């Protein structure tokens, strides 16, 4: 189900303050403004905002990485305002980022998620992502990450 009136658009520098607010309410280690600015500049075709009635309610930061053998999309950050969750906004953002990655010839999408974030793991599993391995001490507080992937079928 997608929220009526939901609009997905490319993220702009003017959106950073709203994104930072969502980050602070979603993560124990939100990105710095400079990191967000760099992401918007570097991944301009794969960073998106979700707006509902003119208010930013979610975002996704994704890039496409070329390993020399494969091209993978990489979800770097995804968050929806706590009061707007469970309305299909996160799913809509992920699907839009996947589409953008496929346009850039990515064959899969990957992401890292905290091992303790069971709701995010369940969310991504429902979207077809599979755990592939674990990275010890990945986060600043030394919590491990699970790397999850979804392979695109062409």
PDB file of C-alpha atoms in Angstrom:
ATOM      1  CA  UNK A   1       0.000   0.000   0.000  1.00  0.00           C
ATOM      2  CA  UNK A   2       1.296   3.449  -0.891  1.00  0.00           C
ATOM      3  CA  UNK A   3       0.267   6.552   0.997  1.00  0.00           C
ATOM      4  CA  UNK A   4      -2.103   8.746  -1.039  1.00  0.00           C
ATOM      5  CA  UNK A   5      -0.464  11.973  -2.158  1.00  0.00           C
ATOM      6  CA  UNK A   6       3.048  10.668  -1.561  1.00  0.00           C
ATOM      7  CA  UNK A   7       5.597  12.291  -3.848  1.00  0.00           C
ATOM      8  CA  UNK A   8       9.099  10.911  -4.447  1.00  0.00           C
ATOM      9  CA  UNK A   9      11.689  13.310  -5.841  1.00  0.00           C
ATOM     10  CA  UNK A  10      15.440  13.709  -6.008  1.00  0.00           C
ATOM     11  CA  UNK A  11      17.037  15.048  -2.858  1.00  0.00           C
ATOM     12  CA  UNK A  12      18.432  18.590  -2.980  1.00  0.00           C
ATOM     13  CA  UNK A  13      20.819  20.490  -0.722  1.00  0.00           C
ATOM     14  CA  UNK A  14      17.842  22.484   0.565  1.00  0.00           C
ATOM     15  CA  UNK A  15      16.435  19.242   2.041  1.00  0.00           C
ATOM     16  CA  UNK A  16      19.359  18.581   4.379  1.00  0.00           C
ATOM     17  CA  UNK A  17      17.871  20.221   7.487  1.00  0.00           C
ATOM     18  CA  UNK A  18      14.725  18.083   7.217  1.00  0.00           C
ATOM     19  CA  UNK A  19      16.799  14.955   6.528  1.00  0.00           C
ATOM     20  CA  UNK A  20      18.953  15.674   9.577  1.00  0.00           C
ATOM     21  CA  UNK A  21      15.811  15.874  11.711  1.00  0.00           C
ATOM     22  CA  UNK A  22      14.657  12.468  10.485  1.00  0.00           C
ATOM     23  CA  UNK A  23      18.174  11.074  11.024  1.00  0.00           C
ATOM     24  CA  UNK A  24      18.316  12.307  14.624  1.00  0.00           C
ATOM     25  CA  UNK A  25      14.958  10.651  15.335  1.00  0.00           C
ATOM     26  CA  UNK A  26      15.969   7.388  13.648  1.00  0.00           C
ATOM     27  CA  UNK A  27      19.627   6.595  14.334  1.00  0.00           C
ATOM     28  CA  UNK A  28      22.010   6.651  17.302  1.00  0.00           C
ATOM     29  CA  UNK A  29      24.768   7.914  14.971  1.00  0.00           C
ATOM     30  CA  UNK A  30      23.235  10.378  12.454  1.00  0.00           C
ATOM     31  CA  UNK A  31      25.296  11.592   9.535  1.00  0.00           C
ATOM     32  CA  UNK A  32      27.000  14.985   9.694  1.00  0.00           C
ATOM     33  CA  UNK A  33      25.731  17.753   7.420  1.00  0.00           C
ATOM     34  CA  UNK A  34      28.942  17.588   5.362  1.00  0.00           C
ATOM     35  CA  UNK A  35      28.435  13.860   4.764  1.00  0.00           C
ATOM     36  CA  UNK A  36      24.869  14.461   3.580  1.00  0.00           C
ATOM     37  CA  UNK A  37      26.027  17.245   1.258  1.00  0.00           C
ATOM     38  CA  UNK A  38      28.700  14.976  -0.204  1.00  0.00           C
ATOM     39  CA  UNK A  39      26.164  12.175  -0.734  1.00  0.00           C
ATOM     40  CA  UNK A  40      23.783  14.473  -2.598  1.00  0.00           C
ATOM     41  CA  UNK A  41      26.590  15.665  -4.841  1.00  0.00           C
ATOM     42  CA  UNK A  42      28.185  12.252  -5.403  1.00  0.00           C
ATOM     43  CA  UNK A  43      24.998  10.214  -5.864  1.00  0.00           C
ATOM     44  CA  UNK A  44      22.756  12.872  -7.413  1.00  0.00           C
ATOM     45  CA  UNK A  45      20.767  10.323  -9.473  1.00  0.00           C
ATOM     46  CA  UNK A  46      20.114   7.892  -6.622  1.00  0.00           C
ATOM     47  CA  UNK A  47      19.152   9.984  -3.572  1.00  0.00           C
ATOM     48  CA  UNK A  48      15.454  10.599  -2.987  1.00  0.00           C
ATOM     49  CA  UNK A  49      13.022  12.355  -0.683  1.00  0.00           C
ATOM     50  CA  UNK A  50       9.478  11.311   0.183  1.00  0.00           C
ATOM     51  CA  UNK A  51       7.075  14.226   0.638  1.00  0.00           C
ATOM     52  CA  UNK A  52       3.528  14.121   1.882  1.00  0.00           C
ATOM     53  CA  UNK A  53       1.484  17.306   1.662  1.00  0.00           C
ATOM     54  CA  UNK A  54       4.689  19.307   1.187  1.00  0.00           C
ATOM     55  CA  UNK A  55       6.418  17.872   4.262  1.00  0.00           C
ATOM     56  CA  UNK A  56       9.496  15.695   3.954  1.00  0.00           C
ATOM     57  CA  UNK A  57       8.704  12.430   5.722  1.00  0.00           C
ATOM     58  CA  UNK A  58      11.484  10.134   4.523  1.00  0.00           C
ATOM     59  CA  UNK A  59      14.598   9.775   2.431  1.00  0.00           C
ATOM     60  CA  UNK A  60      16.944   7.240   0.899  1.00  0.00           C
ATOM     61  CA  UNK A  61      20.605   7.678   0.068  1.00  0.00           C
ATOM     62  CA  UNK A  62      21.858   5.144  -2.420  1.00  0.00           C
ATOM     63  CA  UNK A  63      24.868   4.897  -4.673  1.00  0.00           C
ATOM     64  CA  UNK A  64      26.051   2.585  -7.434  1.00  0.00           C
ATOM     65  CA  UNK A  65      29.428   0.937  -7.005  1.00  0.00           C
ATOM     66  CA  UNK A  66      31.443  -0.735  -9.751  1.00  0.00           C
ATOM     67  CA  UNK A  67      33.665  -3.574  -8.518  1.00  0.00           C
ATOM     68  CA  UNK A  68      35.202  -4.113 -11.942  1.00  0.00           C
ATOM     69  CA  UNK A  69      33.186  -7.307 -12.293  1.00  0.00           C
ATOM     70  CA  UNK A  70      29.723  -6.184 -11.197  1.00  0.00           C
ATOM     71  CA  UNK A  71      27.784  -3.024 -10.535  1.00  0.00           C
ATOM     72  CA  UNK A  72      25.841  -2.958  -7.272  1.00  0.00           C
ATOM     73  CA  UNK A  73      23.446  -0.465  -5.822  1.00  0.00           C
ATOM     74  CA  UNK A  74      24.197   0.341  -2.197  1.00  0.00           C
ATOM     75  CA  UNK A  75      21.614   1.702   0.204  1.00  0.00           C
ATOM     76  CA  UNK A  76      23.694   3.885   2.491  1.00  0.00           C
ATOM     77  CA  UNK A  77      20.839   5.302   4.557  1.00  0.00           C
ATOM     78  CA  UNK A  78      17.056   5.036   4.657  1.00  0.00           C
ATOM     79  CA  UNK A  79      14.722   6.530   7.217  1.00  0.00           C
ATOM     80  CA  UNK A  80      11.104   7.543   7.575  1.00  0.00           C
ATOM     81  CA  UNK A  81       9.845   9.918  10.263  1.00  0.00           C
ATOM     82  CA  UNK A  82       8.715   7.826  13.245  1.00  0.00           C
ATOM     83  CA  UNK A  83       5.142   9.136  13.037  1.00  0.00           C
ATOM     84  CA  UNK A  84       4.923   8.197   9.325  1.00  0.00           C
ATOM     85  CA  UNK A  85       6.183   4.612   9.509  1.00  0.00           C
ATOM     86  CA  UNK A  86       4.208   1.536   8.441  1.00  0.00           C
ATOM     87  CA  UNK A  87       2.505   3.389   5.587  1.00  0.00           C
ATOM     88  CA  UNK A  88       4.528   2.040   2.657  1.00  0.00           C
ATOM     89  CA  UNK A  89       6.829   5.078   2.433  1.00  0.00           C
ATOM     90  CA  UNK A  90      10.036   3.130   3.105  1.00  0.00           C
ATOM     91  CA  UNK A  91       9.072   0.454   0.579  1.00  0.00           C
ATOM     92  CA  UNK A  92       8.305   3.113  -2.036  1.00  0.00           C
ATOM     93  CA  UNK A  93      11.697   4.772  -1.439  1.00  0.00           C
ATOM     94  CA  UNK A  94      13.556   1.449  -1.701  1.00  0.00           C
ATOM     95  CA  UNK A  95      11.782   0.518  -4.937  1.00  0.00           C
ATOM     96  CA  UNK A  96      12.567   3.955  -6.425  1.00  0.00           C
ATOM     97  CA  UNK A  97      16.247   3.615  -5.489  1.00  0.00           C
ATOM     98  CA  UNK A  98      16.333   0.099  -6.959  1.00  0.00           C
ATOM     99  CA  UNK A  99      14.901   1.443 -10.202  1.00  0.00           C
ATOM    100  CA  UNK A 100      17.543   4.179 -10.328  1.00  0.00           C
ATOM    101  CA  UNK A 101      20.296   1.623  -9.673  1.00  0.00           C
ATOM    102  CA  UNK A 102      18.994  -0.660 -12.418  1.00  0.00           C
ATOM    103  CA  UNK A 103      19.032   2.255 -14.868  1.00  0.00           C
ATOM    104  CA  UNK A 104      22.752   2.499 -14.067  1.00  0.00           C
ATOM    105  CA  UNK A 105      23.079  -1.230 -14.879  1.00  0.00           C
ATOM    106  CA  UNK A 106      23.329  -2.487 -11.291  1.00  0.00           C
ATOM    107  CA  UNK A 107      22.689  -6.210 -10.950  1.00  0.00           C
ATOM    108  CA  UNK A 108      21.872  -6.135  -7.235  1.00  0.00           C
ATOM    109  CA  UNK A 109      21.324  -3.851  -4.261  1.00  0.00           C
ATOM    110  CA  UNK A 110      23.148  -4.225  -0.962  1.00  0.00           C
ATOM    111  CA  UNK A 111      22.947  -2.603   2.459  1.00  0.00           C
ATOM    112  CA  UNK A 112      24.212  -2.919   6.004  1.00  0.00           C
ATOM    113  CA  UNK A 113      21.903  -3.110   9.000  1.00  0.00           C
ATOM    114  CA  UNK A 114      22.623  -3.337  12.726  1.00  0.00           C
ATOM    115  CA  UNK A 115      22.246  -6.882  14.056  1.00  0.00           C
ATOM    116  CA  UNK A 116      19.987  -5.463  16.788  1.00  0.00           C
ATOM    117  CA  UNK A 117      17.650  -3.728  14.316  1.00  0.00           C
ATOM    118  CA  UNK A 118      15.225  -6.611  13.919  1.00  0.00           C
ATOM    119  CA  UNK A 119      12.445  -4.421  12.508  1.00  0.00           C
ATOM    120  CA  UNK A 120      14.723  -3.219   9.679  1.00  0.00           C
ATOM    121  CA  UNK A 121      15.902  -6.771   9.007  1.00  0.00           C
ATOM    122  CA  UNK A 122      12.263  -7.917   8.761  1.00  0.00           C
ATOM    123  CA  UNK A 123      11.418  -4.935   6.523  1.00  0.00           C
ATOM    124  CA  UNK A 124      14.218  -5.701   4.069  1.00  0.00           C
ATOM    125  CA  UNK A 125      13.485  -9.443   4.126  1.00  0.00           C
ATOM    126  CA  UNK A 126       9.882  -8.705   3.068  1.00  0.00           C
ATOM    127  CA  UNK A 127      11.318  -6.699   0.146  1.00  0.00           C
ATOM    128  CA  UNK A 128      13.378  -9.675  -1.036  1.00  0.00           C
ATOM    129  CA  UNK A 129      16.724  -8.935   0.640  1.00  0.00           C
ATOM    130  CA  UNK A 130      18.770 -11.827   2.000  1.00  0.00           C
ATOM    131  CA  UNK A 131      21.518 -11.774   4.634  1.00  0.00           C
ATOM    132  CA  UNK A 132      24.850 -12.681   3.041  1.00  0.00           C
ATOM    133  CA  UNK A 133      27.414 -12.124   5.798  1.00  0.00           C
ATOM    134  CA  UNK A 134      28.148 -10.223   9.003  1.00  0.00           C
ATOM    135  CA  UNK A 135      30.768  -7.522   9.619  1.00  0.00           C
ATOM    136  CA  UNK A 136      32.163  -7.400  13.145  1.00  0.00           C
ATOM    137  CA  UNK A 137      32.391  -3.968  14.766  1.00  0.00           C
ATOM    138  CA  UNK A 138      31.006  -2.146  11.719  1.00  0.00           C
ATOM    139  CA  UNK A 139      29.311   0.726  13.553  1.00  0.00           C
ATOM    140  CA  UNK A 140      30.993   3.467  15.601  1.00  0.00           C
ATOM    141  CA  UNK A 141      29.755   1.862  18.816  1.00  0.00           C
ATOM    142  CA  UNK A 142      31.289  -1.465  17.597  1.00  0.00           C
ATOM    143  CA  UNK A 143      27.941  -3.164  16.947  1.00  0.00           C
ATOM    144  CA  UNK A 144      28.067  -5.717  14.146  1.00  0.00           C
ATOM    145  CA  UNK A 145      26.292  -5.249  10.824  1.00  0.00           C
ATOM    146  CA  UNK A 146      24.496  -7.750   8.650  1.00  0.00           C
ATOM    147  CA  UNK A 147      25.058  -7.224   4.928  1.00  0.00           C
ATOM    148  CA  UNK A 148      21.873  -7.931   2.997  1.00  0.00           C
ATOM    149  CA  UNK A 149      21.432  -8.144  -0.772  1.00  0.00           C
ATOM    150  CA  UNK A 150      18.684  -8.337  -3.325  1.00  0.00           C
ATOM    151  CA  UNK A 151      19.649  -9.564  -6.782  1.00  0.00           C
ATOM    152  CA  UNK A 152      17.749  -8.103  -9.708  1.00  0.00           C
ATOM    153  CA  UNK A 153      16.336 -10.522 -12.228  1.00  0.00           C
ATOM    154  CA  UNK A 154      16.444  -9.251 -15.787  1.00  0.00           C
TER     155      UNK A 154
END
